[in-house]
Each structure stands twice: as C-alpha cells, then as structure tokens.
Coordinates of C-alpha atoms and ligand atoms in Angstrom, one line a residue:
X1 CA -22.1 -18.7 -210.2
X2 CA -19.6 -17.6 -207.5
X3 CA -19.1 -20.7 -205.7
X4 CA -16.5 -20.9 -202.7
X5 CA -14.9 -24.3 -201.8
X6 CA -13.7 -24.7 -198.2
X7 CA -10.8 -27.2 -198.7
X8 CA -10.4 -27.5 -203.0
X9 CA -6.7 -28.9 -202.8
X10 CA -6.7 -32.6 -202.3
X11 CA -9.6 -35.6 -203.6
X12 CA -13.1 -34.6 -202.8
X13 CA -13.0 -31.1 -202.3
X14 CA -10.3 -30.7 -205.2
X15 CA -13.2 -32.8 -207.4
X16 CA -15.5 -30.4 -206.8
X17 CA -13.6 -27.3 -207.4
X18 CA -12.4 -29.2 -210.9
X19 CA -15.9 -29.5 -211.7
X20 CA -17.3 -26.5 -211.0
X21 CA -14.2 -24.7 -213.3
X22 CA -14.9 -27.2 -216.4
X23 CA -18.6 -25.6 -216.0
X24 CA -17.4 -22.0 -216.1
X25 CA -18.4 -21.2 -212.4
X26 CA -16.2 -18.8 -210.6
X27 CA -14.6 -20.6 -208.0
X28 CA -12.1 -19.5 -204.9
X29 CA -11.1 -22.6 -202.6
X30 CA -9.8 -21.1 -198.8
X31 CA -7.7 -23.7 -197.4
X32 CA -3.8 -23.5 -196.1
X33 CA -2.6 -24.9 -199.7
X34 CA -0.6 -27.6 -197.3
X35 CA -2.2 -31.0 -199.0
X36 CA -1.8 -30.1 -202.5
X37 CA -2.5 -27.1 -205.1
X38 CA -6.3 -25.8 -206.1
X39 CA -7.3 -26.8 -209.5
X40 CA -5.9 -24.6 -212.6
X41 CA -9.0 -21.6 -213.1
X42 CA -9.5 -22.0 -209.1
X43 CA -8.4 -19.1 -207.0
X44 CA -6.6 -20.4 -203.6
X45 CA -7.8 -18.3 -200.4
X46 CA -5.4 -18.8 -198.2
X47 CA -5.8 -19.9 -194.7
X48 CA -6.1 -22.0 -191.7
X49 CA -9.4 -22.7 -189.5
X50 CA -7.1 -24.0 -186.8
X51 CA -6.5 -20.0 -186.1
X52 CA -9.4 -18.7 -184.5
X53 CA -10.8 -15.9 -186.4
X54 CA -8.6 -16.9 -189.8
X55 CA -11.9 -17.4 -191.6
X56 CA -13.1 -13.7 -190.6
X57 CA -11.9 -12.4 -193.6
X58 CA -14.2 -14.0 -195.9
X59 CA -17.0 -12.4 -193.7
X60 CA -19.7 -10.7 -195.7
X61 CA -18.6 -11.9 -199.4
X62 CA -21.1 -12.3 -201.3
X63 CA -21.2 -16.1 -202.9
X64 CA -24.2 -18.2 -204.7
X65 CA -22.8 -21.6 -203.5
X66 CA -20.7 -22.6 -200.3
X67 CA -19.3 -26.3 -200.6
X68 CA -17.9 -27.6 -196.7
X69 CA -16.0 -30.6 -196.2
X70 CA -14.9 -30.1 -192.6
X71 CA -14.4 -33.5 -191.5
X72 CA -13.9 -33.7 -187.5
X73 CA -13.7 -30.3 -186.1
X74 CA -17.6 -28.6 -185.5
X75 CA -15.3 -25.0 -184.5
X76 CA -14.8 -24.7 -188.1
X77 CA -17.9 -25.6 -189.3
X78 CA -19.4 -22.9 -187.0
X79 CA -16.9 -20.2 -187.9
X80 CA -17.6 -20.9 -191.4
X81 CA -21.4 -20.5 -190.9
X82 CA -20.8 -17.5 -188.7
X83 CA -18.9 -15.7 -191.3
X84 CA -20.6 -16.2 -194.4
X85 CA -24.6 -18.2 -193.7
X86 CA -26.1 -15.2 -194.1
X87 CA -24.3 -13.4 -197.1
X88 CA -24.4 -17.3 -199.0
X89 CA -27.4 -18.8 -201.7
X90 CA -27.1 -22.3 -201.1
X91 CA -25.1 -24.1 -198.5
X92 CA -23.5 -27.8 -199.2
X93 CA -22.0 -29.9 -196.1
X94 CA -20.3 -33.0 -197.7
X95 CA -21.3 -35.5 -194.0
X96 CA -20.4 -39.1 -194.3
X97 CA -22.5 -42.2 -194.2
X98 CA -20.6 -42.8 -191.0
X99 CA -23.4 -40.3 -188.7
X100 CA -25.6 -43.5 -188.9
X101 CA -26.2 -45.3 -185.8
X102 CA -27.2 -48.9 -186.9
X103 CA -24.4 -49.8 -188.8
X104 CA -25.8 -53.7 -189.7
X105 CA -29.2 -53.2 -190.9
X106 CA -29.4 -53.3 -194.4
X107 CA -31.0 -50.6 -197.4
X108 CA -31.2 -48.0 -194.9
X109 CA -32.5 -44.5 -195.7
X110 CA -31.9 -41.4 -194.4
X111 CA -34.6 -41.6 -191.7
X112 CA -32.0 -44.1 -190.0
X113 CA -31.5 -43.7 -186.5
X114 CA -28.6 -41.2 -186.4
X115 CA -25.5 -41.2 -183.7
X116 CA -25.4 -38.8 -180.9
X117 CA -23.6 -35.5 -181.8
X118 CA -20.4 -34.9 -180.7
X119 CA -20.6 -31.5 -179.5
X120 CA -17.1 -30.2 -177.7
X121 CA -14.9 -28.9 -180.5
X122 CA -12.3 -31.2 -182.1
X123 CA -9.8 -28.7 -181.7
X124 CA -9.8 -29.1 -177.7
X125 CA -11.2 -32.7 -177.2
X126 CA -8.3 -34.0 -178.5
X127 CA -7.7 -38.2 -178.4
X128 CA -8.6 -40.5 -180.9
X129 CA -11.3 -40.1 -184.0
X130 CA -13.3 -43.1 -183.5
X131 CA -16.0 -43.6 -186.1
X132 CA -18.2 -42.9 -183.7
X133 CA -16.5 -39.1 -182.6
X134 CA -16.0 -38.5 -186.2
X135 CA -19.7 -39.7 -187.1
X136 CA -21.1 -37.8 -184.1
X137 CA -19.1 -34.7 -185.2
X138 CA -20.8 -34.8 -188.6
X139 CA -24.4 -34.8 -186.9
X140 CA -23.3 -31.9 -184.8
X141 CA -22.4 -30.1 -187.6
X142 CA -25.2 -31.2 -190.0
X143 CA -27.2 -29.8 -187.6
X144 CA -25.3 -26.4 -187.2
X145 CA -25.4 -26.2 -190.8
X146 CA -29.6 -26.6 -190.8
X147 CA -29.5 -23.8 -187.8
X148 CA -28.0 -21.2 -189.9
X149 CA -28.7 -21.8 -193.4
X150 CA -31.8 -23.1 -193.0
X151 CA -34.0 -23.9 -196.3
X152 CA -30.9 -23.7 -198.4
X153 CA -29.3 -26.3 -197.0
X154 CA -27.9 -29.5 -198.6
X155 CA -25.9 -32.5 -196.8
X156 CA -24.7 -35.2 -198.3
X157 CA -23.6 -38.2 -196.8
X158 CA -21.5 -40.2 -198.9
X159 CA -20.3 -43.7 -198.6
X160 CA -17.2 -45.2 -200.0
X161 CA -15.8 -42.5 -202.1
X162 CA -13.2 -44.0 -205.0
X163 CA -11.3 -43.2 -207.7
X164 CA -8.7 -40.2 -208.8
X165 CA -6.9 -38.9 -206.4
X166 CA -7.9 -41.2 -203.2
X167 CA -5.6 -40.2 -200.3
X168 CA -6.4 -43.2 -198.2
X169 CA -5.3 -46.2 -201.3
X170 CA -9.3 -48.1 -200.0
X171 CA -9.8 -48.9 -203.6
X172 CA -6.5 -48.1 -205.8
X173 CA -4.9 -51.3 -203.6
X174 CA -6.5 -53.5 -205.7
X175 CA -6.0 -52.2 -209.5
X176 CA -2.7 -52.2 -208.7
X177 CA -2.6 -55.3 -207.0
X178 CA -3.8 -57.6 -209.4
X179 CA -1.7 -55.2 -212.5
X180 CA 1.6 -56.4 -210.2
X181 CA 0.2 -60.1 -211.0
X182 CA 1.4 -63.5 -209.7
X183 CA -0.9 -65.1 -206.4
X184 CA -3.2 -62.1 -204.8
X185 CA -4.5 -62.2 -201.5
X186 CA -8.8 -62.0 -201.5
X187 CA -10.8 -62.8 -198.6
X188 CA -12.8 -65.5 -199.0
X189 CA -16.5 -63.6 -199.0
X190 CA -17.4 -63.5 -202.3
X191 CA -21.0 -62.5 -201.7
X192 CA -20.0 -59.6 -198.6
X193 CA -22.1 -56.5 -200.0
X194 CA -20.3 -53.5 -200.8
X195 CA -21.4 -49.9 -202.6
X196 CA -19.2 -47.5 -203.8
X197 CA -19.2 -43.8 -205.3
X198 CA -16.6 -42.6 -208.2
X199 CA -15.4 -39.1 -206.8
X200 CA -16.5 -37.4 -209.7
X201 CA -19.6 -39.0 -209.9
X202 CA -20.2 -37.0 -206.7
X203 CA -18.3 -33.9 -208.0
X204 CA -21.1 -33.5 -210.5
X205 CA -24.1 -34.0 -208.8
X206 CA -22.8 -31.7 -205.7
X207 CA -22.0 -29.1 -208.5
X208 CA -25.4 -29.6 -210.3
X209 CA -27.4 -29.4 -206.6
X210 CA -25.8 -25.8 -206.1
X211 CA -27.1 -25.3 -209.7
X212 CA -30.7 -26.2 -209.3
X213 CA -30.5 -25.1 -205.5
X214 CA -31.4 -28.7 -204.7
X215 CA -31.6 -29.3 -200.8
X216 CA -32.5 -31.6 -198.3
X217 CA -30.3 -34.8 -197.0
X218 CA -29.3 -37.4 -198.8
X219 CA -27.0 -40.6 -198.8
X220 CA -24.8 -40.4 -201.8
X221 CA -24.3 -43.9 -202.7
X222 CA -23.9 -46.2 -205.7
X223 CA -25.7 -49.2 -206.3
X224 CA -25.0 -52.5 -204.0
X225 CA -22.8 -55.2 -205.3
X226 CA -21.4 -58.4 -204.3
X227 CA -17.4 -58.3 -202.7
X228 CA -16.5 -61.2 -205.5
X229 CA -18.2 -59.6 -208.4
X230 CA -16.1 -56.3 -207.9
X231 CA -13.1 -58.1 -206.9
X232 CA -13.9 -59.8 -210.5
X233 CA -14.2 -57.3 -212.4
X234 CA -11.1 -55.5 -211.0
X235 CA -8.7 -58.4 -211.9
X236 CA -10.1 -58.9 -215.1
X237 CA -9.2 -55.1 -216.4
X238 CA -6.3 -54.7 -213.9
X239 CA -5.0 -57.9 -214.0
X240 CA -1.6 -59.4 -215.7
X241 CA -2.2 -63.0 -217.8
X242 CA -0.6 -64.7 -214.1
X243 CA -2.9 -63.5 -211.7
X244 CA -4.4 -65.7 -209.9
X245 CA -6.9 -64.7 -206.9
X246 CA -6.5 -66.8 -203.8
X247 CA -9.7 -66.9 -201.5
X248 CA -8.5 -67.1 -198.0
X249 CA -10.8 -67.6 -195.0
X250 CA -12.0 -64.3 -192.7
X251 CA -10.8 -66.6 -189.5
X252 CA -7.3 -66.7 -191.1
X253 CA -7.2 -63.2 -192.1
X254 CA -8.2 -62.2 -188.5
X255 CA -5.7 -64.6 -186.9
X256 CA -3.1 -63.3 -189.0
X257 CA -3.5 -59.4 -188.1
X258 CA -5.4 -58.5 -190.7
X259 CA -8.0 -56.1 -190.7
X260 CA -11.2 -55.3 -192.7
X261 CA -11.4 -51.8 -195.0
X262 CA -8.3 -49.7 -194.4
X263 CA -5.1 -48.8 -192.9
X264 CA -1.8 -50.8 -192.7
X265 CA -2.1 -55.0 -192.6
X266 CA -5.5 -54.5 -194.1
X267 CA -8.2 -55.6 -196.9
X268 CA -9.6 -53.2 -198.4
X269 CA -13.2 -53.1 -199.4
X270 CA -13.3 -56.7 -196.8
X271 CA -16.2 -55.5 -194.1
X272 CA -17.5 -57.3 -191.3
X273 CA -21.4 -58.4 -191.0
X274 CA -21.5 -56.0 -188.4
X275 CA -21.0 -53.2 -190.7
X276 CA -23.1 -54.6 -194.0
X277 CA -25.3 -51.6 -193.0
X278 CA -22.6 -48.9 -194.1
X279 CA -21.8 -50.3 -197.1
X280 CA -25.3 -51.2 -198.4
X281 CA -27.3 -47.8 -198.3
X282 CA -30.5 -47.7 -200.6
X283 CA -28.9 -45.9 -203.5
X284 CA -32.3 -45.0 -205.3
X285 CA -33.5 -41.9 -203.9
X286 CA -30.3 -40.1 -204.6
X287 CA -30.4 -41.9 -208.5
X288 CA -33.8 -40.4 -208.7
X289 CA -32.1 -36.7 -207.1
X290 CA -30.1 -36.9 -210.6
X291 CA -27.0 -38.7 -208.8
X292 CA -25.5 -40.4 -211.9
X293 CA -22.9 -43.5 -210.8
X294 CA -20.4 -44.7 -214.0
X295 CA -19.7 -48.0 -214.5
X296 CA -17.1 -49.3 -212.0
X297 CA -14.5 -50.3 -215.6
X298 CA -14.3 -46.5 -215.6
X299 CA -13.5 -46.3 -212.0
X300 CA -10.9 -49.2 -212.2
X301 CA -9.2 -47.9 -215.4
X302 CA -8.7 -44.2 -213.9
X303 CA -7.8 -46.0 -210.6
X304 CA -5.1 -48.0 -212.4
X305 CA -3.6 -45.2 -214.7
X306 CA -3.4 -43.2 -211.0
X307 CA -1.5 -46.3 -209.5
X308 CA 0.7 -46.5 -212.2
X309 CA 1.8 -43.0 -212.8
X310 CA 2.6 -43.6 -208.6
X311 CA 3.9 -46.5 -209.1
X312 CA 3.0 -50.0 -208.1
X313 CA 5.0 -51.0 -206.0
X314 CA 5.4 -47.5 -203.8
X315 CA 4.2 -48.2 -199.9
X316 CA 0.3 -47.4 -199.3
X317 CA -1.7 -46.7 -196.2
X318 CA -4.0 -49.6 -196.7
X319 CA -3.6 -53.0 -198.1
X320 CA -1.3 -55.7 -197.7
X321 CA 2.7 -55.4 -198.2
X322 CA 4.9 -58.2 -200.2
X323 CA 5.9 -59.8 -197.2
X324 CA 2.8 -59.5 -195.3
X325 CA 0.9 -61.5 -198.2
X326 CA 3.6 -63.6 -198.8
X327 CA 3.2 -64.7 -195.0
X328 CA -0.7 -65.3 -195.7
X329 CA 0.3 -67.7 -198.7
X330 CA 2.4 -70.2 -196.8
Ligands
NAP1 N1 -13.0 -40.6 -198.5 C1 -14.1 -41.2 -198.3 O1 -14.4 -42.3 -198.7 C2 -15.2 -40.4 -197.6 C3 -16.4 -41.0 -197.3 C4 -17.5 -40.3 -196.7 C5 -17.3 -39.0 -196.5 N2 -16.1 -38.4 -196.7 C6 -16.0 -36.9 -196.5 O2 -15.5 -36.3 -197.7 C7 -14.7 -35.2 -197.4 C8 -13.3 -35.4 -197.9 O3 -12.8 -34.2 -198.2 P1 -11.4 -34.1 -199.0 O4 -11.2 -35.3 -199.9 O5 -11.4 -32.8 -199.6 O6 -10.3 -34.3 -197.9 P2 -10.0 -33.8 -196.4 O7 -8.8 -34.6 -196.0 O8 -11.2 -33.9 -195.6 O9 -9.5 -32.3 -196.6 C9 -10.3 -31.3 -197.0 C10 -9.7 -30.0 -197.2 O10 -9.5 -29.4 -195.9 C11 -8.4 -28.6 -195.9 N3 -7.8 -28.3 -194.6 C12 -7.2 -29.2 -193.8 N4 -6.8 -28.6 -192.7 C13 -7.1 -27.3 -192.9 C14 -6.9 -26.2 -192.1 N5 -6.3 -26.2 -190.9 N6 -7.3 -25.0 -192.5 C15 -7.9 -24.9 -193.7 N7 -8.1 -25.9 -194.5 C16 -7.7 -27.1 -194.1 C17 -7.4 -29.3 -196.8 O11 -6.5 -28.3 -197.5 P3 -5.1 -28.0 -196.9 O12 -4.5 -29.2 -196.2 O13 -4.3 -27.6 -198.2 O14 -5.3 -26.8 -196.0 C18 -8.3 -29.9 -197.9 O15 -8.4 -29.2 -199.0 C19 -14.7 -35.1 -195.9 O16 -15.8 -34.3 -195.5 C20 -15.0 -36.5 -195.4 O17 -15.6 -36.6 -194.1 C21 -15.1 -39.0 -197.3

C-alpha cells in the first residue's frame, strides 16, 4: 500500500511509519523533520502546516492510507482533508480519549457524551491547551474528518499511550525510578484504576485497520488495572535489590505541590477520582476490533532499556526530582 503519515518523526506517528515499513508498505511521512528523523525505508516530505497552503503540494497524490495525528490545530486537519480526502482510500485520525465529556464515570464506550468542539483554529485562538480546548479540538476535527472522508473513515481515541520513544517521560519515570533504587516515592492508592496502551501495540493495529479498511470509532485502550499492581510489577523488573516503595498519602502529596499524571513536581500514572473515567475505558470492543495489548513486562523492559540508554539520572518533564522526593521523605 502507499500510505502517507502526517507527522512520522517522533513516538506515535514515528510507530506507525516503523510499522508500516517492517510490513513492506510504501510509506512518505510530511512533517518539518524538526522533532526527530522518519524511520529508515520512510520517505520525509518536507513541510510545515503552520504555512498556509504548505500542504497544497501533496494535493491530488494518489495514496491507499492517510494516517493524521494533528493534535490541537483543526486548520491543519482541514487543509489536510482539503488537499488529499478525495484522492485517499482510507482515512485514520489518531483523537484522544481526552474528547470525552464525563471524565469520572467508569467503562465508558464510545457512545459517551462527547465535549463541545472547539471550532476557531488553534493557530489564531492562541492561550493555553486546556484538556478541555485540546479535547474539544479533537471532536472538531473528528468530525471534519467524518465530513470529507466519509465511510472510510477511522478515529481512534487512545488513552495512555506508553513505551519507546515517549516524549512526555508519563510512564518511563518509574522504570527508571525504581532501577536508580534506594526509598521511591508512590502514592498511597494502591487500588486507583489505571489502563494503558504500548505504542506499538497501537502502531499495529492502526497499520492493520488501513489494511482491512477497518472504520468506525473506537477507544484504543488496554485492559484496567489496579495503580499498586502496575506500580508492583514495575519495581519488581526495574527495581535494584534496595528499593523500597514508600506509600505516601494523596493529602501529603497535594500539600506538598505535587500533582497527579504529568509535568514537573508530578506522579505519574497517580489520577484523581474525578478522572477514574479516563483512565478506565471498556477495552473489549477494540480487543474484539483485533487491538492486541502485550504484557506490561514487555512494556517496562523496552521502557527501561529506553531510560537507560538516556540515562537515569538526566532531568524529565514529569515525575519527581532528587530533592523534590527527598523533601517528601522527611
Ligand atoms: N501521548 C499520549 O499518551 C497520547 C494519548 C492520546 C492521544 N494522543 C495523540 O497521539 C498523537 C501523538 O502523536 P505523536 O506522538 O506523533 O506526537 P506529536 O507531538 O503530536 O507530533 C506529531 C507530528 O507532528 C509533526 N509536526 C509538528 N509541528 C508540525 C508542523 N508545524 N508542520 C508539520 N508537522 C508538524 C511532528 O513532526 P516535526 O516536529 O518533525 O515537524 C510530529 O511528527 C497525537 O494525535 C495525540 O493527540 C497521545
């Protein structure tokens, strides 16, 4: 198949284009080459959505499968739809489980109430990407993506996504953690729900849906599991002979300044009740769509070589620092 990646260069998108080389698809990834390199067997199309019109010059070609991971602007979903809907066999938009309104209600589906789209352009609304803008920019383009392609559309709204090549550290924080050793940090909600999907777990079945011209929407989610469990496992195939997991209380996390999921001074995989919903999609319609999840030892181990080829002790954008745990464990 000729299948065009729009992005291809860094995690997701560069999954995808991997996987659909290894199959011996013909694959061309347009993106400005600025977050990393397309994978060997890929061919990089150079360019940048921010410039109006930049994506003009794929107009017309001819391609069996378009993969889209735009994640907050709708201008270049719509440019990209305008350019090549019509000339295109099957149409993937990778959404995010984030275009859900309820976000406590547990084993939701994708009949879930969704959030309002956001409809101006990212481009010129400017501000901060909320959740909710960059949820509501996801319906807005899900549904620009359903006006133009029709039939031959997929979306697939994934939760969590983990393993190689994470750009955000939400799960790699922790293999490494524990491999460093000594007293770690965990917060104290050992039964906290949480789901997760190995990127290349969702490489494959995206690949395989252009394939079979699967369609529809779908969450693409693995299966529910307990905060302590994966916390568990993690320290038990990460983990030096010293470490020693210390529970500490959600009220003495929050007091302290730290936050739940991601970003600097934070937990990751820790959620809030309020948010159970997001991480607890039903995962069994997309299992019975052919979505095959690996064991979460695989995850860790390819997590950990990652983290240790990067080092682990280099700074990360989520998860605690040194001094900041050190503080915690006073
Ligand atoms: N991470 C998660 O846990 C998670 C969960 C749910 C959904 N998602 C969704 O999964 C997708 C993640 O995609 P991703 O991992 O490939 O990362 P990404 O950070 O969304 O980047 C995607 C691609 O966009 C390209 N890009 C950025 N600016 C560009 C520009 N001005 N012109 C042309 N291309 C540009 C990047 O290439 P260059 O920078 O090289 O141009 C990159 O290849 C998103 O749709 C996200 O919403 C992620």
């Amino acid at each position: 198949m000729r299948i065009l990646v729009l992005g291809g260069t860094v995690f997701v998108s560069h999954a995808i284009a991997t996987e659909a080389v290894r199959r011996g698809h013909e694959v061309s990834c347009a993106a400005r080459g600025a977050s990393g390199t397309v994978p060997a067997g890929a061919e990089l199309v150079p360019l940048d959505r921010d410039e109006p019109g930049a994506i003009e010059r794929l107009a017309g070609a001819r391609f069996d499968a378009v993969i889209d991971v735009a994640t907050h602007d709708l201008d270049w979903v719509r440019d990209a739809l305008r350019a090549l809907a019509e000339t295109t066999g099957h149409w993937t938009f990778v959404s995010t489980i984030n275009v859900y309104a309820d976000t406590a209600t547990q084993h939701q589906k994708t009949d879930g109430a969704l959030l309002e789209p956001v409809t101006e352009p990212r481009r010129s609304a400017g501000g901060q990407l909320t959740p909710e803008i960059y949820g509501g920019i996801k319906v807005a383009s899900e549904n620009a993506v359903y006006e133009a392609v029709g039939e031959r559309t997929l979306v697939v709204r994934p939760g969590l996504i983990t393993g190689p090549g994470d750009n955000m550290d939400r799960f790699g924080y922790w293999p490494a953690r524990f491999a460093r050793g000594g007293r770690v940090v965990v917060p104290d909600a050992p039964e906290q729900p949480i789901q997760h999907l190995d990127v290349r777990d969702l490489a494959e079945w995206i690949v395989t849906a252009g394939e079979r011209g699967i369609t529809g929407t779908h969450d693409a989610v693995g299966p529910i599991r307990t905060l302590g469990s994966v916390l568990s496992e993690i320290a038990e195939l990460a983990g030096t002979a010293d470490v020693e997991p210390v529970p500490v209380a959600p009220e003495k996390l929050l007091e302290g300044g730290i936050v739940h999921w991601e970003g600097p001074r934070s937990l990751p995989l820790w959620a809030p009740s309020s948010h159970y919903g997001v991480v607890t999609h039903d995962p069994t319609p997309a299992a019975a769509d052919g979505l095959v999840t690996r064991p979460l030892a695989d995850t860790v181990r390819a997590a950990l070589a990652e983290e240790r080829a990067r080092g682990l002790h280099r700074p990360r954008k989520s998860g605690l620092t040194p001094a900041v745990e050190a503080e915690l464990l006073c």
